[in-house]
Short mmCIF file of C-alpha atoms in Angstrom, two decimals:
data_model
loop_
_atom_site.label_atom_id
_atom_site.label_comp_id
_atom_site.label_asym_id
_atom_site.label_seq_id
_atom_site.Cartn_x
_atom_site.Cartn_y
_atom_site.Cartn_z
CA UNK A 1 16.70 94.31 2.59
CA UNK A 2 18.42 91.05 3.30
CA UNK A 3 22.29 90.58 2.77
CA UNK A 4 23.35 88.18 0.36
CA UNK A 5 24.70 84.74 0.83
CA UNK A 6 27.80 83.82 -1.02
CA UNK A 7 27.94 79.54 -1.11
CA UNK A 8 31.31 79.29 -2.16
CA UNK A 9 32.01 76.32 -4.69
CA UNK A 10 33.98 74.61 -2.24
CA UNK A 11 35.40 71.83 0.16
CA UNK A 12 36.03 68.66 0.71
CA UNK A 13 37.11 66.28 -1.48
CA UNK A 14 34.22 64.59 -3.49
CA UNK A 15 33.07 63.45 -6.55
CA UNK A 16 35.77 61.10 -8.26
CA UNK A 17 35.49 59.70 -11.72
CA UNK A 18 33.66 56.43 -11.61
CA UNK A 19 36.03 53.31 -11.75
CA UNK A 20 35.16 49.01 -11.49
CA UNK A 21 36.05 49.43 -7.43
CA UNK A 22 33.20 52.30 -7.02
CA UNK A 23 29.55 52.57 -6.67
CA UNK A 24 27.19 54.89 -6.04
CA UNK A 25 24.72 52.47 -4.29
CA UNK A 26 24.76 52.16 -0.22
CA UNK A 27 26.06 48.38 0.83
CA UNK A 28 23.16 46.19 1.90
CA UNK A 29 23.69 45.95 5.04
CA UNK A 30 23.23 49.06 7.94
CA UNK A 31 26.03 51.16 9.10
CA UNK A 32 26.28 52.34 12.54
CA UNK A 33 27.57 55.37 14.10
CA UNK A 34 28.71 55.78 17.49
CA UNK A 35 30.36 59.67 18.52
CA UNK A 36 33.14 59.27 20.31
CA UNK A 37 33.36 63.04 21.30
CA UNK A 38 32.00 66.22 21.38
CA UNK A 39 34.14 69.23 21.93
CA UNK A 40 34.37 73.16 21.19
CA UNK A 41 33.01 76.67 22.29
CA UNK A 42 29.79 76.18 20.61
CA UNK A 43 28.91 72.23 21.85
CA UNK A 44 29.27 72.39 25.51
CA UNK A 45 28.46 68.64 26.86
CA UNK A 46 24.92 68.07 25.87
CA UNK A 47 23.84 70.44 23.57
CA UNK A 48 25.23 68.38 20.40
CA UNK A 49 22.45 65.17 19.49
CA UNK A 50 24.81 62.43 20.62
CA UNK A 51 22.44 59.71 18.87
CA UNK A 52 23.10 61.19 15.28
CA UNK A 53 20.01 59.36 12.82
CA UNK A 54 21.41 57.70 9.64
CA UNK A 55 19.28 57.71 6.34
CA UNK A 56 16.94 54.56 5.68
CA UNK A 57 19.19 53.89 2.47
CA UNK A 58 22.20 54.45 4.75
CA UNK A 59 23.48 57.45 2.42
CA UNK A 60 23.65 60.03 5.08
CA UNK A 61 23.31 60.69 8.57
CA UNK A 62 21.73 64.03 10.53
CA UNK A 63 23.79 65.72 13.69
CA UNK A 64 21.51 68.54 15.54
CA UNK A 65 22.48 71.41 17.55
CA UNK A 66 21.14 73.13 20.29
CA UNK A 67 22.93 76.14 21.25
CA UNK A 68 25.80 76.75 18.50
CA UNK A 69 25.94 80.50 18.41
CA UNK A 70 28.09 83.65 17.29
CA UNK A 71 27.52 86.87 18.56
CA UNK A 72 29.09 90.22 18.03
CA UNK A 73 28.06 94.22 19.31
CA UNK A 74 25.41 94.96 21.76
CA UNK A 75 28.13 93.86 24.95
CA UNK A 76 29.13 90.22 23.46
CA UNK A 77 32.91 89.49 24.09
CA UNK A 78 35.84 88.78 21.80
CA UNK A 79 35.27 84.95 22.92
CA UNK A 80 31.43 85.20 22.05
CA UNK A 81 32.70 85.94 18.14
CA UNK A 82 33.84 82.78 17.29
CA UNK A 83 32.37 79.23 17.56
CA UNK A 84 33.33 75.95 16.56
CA UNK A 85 32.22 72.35 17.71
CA UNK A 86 34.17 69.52 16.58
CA UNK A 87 32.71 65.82 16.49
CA UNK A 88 34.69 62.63 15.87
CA UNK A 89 32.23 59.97 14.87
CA UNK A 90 33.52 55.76 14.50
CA UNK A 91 31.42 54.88 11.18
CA UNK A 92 30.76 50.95 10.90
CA UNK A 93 30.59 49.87 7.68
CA UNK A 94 29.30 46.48 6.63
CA UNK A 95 32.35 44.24 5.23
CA UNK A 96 34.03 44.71 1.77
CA UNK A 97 33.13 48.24 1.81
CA UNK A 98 34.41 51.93 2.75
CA UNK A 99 33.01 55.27 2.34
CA UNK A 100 34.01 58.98 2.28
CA UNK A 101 31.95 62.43 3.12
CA UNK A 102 30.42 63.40 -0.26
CA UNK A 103 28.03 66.23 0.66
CA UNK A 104 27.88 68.45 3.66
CA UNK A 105 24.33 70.66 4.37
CA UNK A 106 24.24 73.53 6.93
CA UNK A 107 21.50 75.62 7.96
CA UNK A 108 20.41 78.13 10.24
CA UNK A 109 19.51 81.47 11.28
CA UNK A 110 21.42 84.65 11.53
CA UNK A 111 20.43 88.35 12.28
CA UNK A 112 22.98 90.76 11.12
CA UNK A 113 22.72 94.99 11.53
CA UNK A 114 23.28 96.60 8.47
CA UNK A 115 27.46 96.33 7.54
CA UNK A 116 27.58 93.45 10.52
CA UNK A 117 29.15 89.90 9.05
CA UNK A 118 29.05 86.83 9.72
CA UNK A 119 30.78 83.31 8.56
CA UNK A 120 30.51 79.37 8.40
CA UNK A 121 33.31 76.92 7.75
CA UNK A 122 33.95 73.05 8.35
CA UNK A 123 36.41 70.84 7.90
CA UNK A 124 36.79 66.78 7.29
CA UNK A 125 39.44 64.29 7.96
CA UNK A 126 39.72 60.68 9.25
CA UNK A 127 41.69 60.48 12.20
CA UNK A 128 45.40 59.95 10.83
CA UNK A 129 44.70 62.30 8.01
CA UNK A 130 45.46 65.86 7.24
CA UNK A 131 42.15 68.20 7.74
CA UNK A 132 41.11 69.57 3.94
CA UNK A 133 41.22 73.07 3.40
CA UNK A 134 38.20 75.07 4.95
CA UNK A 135 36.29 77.28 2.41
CA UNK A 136 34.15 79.90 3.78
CA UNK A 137 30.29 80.62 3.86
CA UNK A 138 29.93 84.57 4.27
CA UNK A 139 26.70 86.80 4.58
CA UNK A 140 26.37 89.78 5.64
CA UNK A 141 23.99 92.21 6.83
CA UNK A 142 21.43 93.71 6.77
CA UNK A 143 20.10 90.40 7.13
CA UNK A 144 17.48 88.79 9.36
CA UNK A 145 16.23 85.21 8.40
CA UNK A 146 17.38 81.23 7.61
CA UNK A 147 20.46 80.34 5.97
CA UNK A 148 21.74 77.55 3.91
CA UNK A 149 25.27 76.27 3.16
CA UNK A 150 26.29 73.22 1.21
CA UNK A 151 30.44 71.92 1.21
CA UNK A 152 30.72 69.69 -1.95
CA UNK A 153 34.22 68.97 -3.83
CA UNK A 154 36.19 67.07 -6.21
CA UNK A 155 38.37 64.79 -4.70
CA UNK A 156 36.68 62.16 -2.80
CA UNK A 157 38.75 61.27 0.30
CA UNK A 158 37.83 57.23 1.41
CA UNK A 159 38.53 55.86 5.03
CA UNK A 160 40.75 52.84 4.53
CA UNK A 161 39.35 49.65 4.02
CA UNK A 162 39.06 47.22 6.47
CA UNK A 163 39.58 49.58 9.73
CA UNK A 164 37.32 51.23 11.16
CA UNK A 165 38.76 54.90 11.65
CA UNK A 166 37.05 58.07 13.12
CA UNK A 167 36.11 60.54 11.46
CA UNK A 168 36.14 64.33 12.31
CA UNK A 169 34.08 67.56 11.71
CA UNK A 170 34.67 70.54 12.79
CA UNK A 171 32.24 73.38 11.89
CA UNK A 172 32.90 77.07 12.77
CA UNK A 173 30.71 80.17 13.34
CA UNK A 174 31.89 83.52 13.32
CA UNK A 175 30.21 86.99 13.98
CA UNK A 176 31.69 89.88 13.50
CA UNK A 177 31.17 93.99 13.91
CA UNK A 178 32.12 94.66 10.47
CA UNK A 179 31.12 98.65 9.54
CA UNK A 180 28.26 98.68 11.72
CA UNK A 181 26.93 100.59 14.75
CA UNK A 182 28.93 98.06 17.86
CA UNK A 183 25.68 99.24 19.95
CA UNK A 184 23.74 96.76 17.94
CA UNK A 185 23.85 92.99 18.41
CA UNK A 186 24.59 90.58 15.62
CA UNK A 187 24.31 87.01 15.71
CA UNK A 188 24.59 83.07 13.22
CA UNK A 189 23.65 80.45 14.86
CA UNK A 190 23.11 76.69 13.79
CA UNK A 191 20.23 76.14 16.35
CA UNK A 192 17.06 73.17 16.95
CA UNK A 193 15.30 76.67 18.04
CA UNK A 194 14.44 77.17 14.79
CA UNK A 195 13.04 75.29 11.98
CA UNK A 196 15.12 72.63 9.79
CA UNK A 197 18.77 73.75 11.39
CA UNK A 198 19.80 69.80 11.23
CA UNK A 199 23.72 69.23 9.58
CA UNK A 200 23.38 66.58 7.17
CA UNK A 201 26.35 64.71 6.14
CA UNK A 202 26.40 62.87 2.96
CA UNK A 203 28.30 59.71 2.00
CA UNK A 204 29.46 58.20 -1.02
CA UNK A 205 30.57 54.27 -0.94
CA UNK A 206 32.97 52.20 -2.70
CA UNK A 207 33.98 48.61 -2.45
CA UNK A 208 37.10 47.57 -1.13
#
């Protein structure tokens, strides 16, 4: 029988009462994304999608993995446990406007022994900024199949207007033992080897 998967309520900051200076329509003209970097134990150079695809209606944009993996038992080392690959992205937004991460989708695949556990976090900030508070994703086994996460909040956090300013996310895997038999491997990964594993990242706009 499959674990369970406890979505806490969590993260970032995001969903503000409406006020004259907000809207919840994308500006008309296209934003751009360029990532600056690339960096942690899970996105060694090259297996992050460096050309990350923003929506049509330019209300979200789609960062892939290729080898982001926890592992713990069967042999893996402490170091193989924990996982985390940071990106810091430059958004360009079209003038008169700013933006802020509303939404955050995860999704992947994990295979957990029976008492094995596993975990997936992220955190947001513009460069400048203090990180938010991670809240964490936890499953555990016995589990053997896709998994789905979703950060949302209540606070939305905006880049300033009128400067462009990088943001950051850094997402975190863990794997762990837990109660179960070491001899038996355990892994979560966030991984293009399996169907729909794609991190979308939602935005919400206001005008400056």
């Amino acid at each position: 029988m499959r674990g369970a998967l406890a979505v806490a309520g969590l993260v970032l900051s995001l969903f503000t009462p409406v006020t004259d200076s907000q809207t919840s329509s994308p500006p008309p003209g296209k934003i751009t994304l360029d990532i600056k970097t690339i960096n942690g134990s899970g996105c060694p150079a090259g297996t992050a999608d460096a050309t990350a695809v923003v929506s049509p209606d330019n209300t979200a944009f789609t960062v892939t993995y290729n080898n982001f993996v926890a592992r713990a038992g069967a042999g893996a080392a402490a170091v193989d446990q924990r996982k985390n690959c940071q990106i810091n992205v430059l958004v360009h937004v079209p003038p008169g406007f700013t933006y802020a991460v509303a939404e955050a989708d995860y999704s992947g695949f994990a295979h957990l022994a029976a008492g094995a556990t596993a975990l997936e976090q992220a955190n947001y900030y513009f460069t400048g900024t203090a990180p938010t508070a991670r809240v964490p994703h936890s499953l555990t086994g016995p589990f053997d199949g896709e998994w789905q996460t979703q950060d949302v909040a209540d606070v939305l956090v905006y880049a300033p207007c009128g400067v462009d300013r990088n943001l950051n996310i850094n997402a975190e895997l863990r794997a762990g033992v837990g109660s179960s038999n070491s001899a038996n491997g355990s892994y979560i990964e966030m991984d293009t080897s399996h169907a729909s594993v794609s991190t979308v990242y939602q935005f919400a706009w206001k005008q400056c």
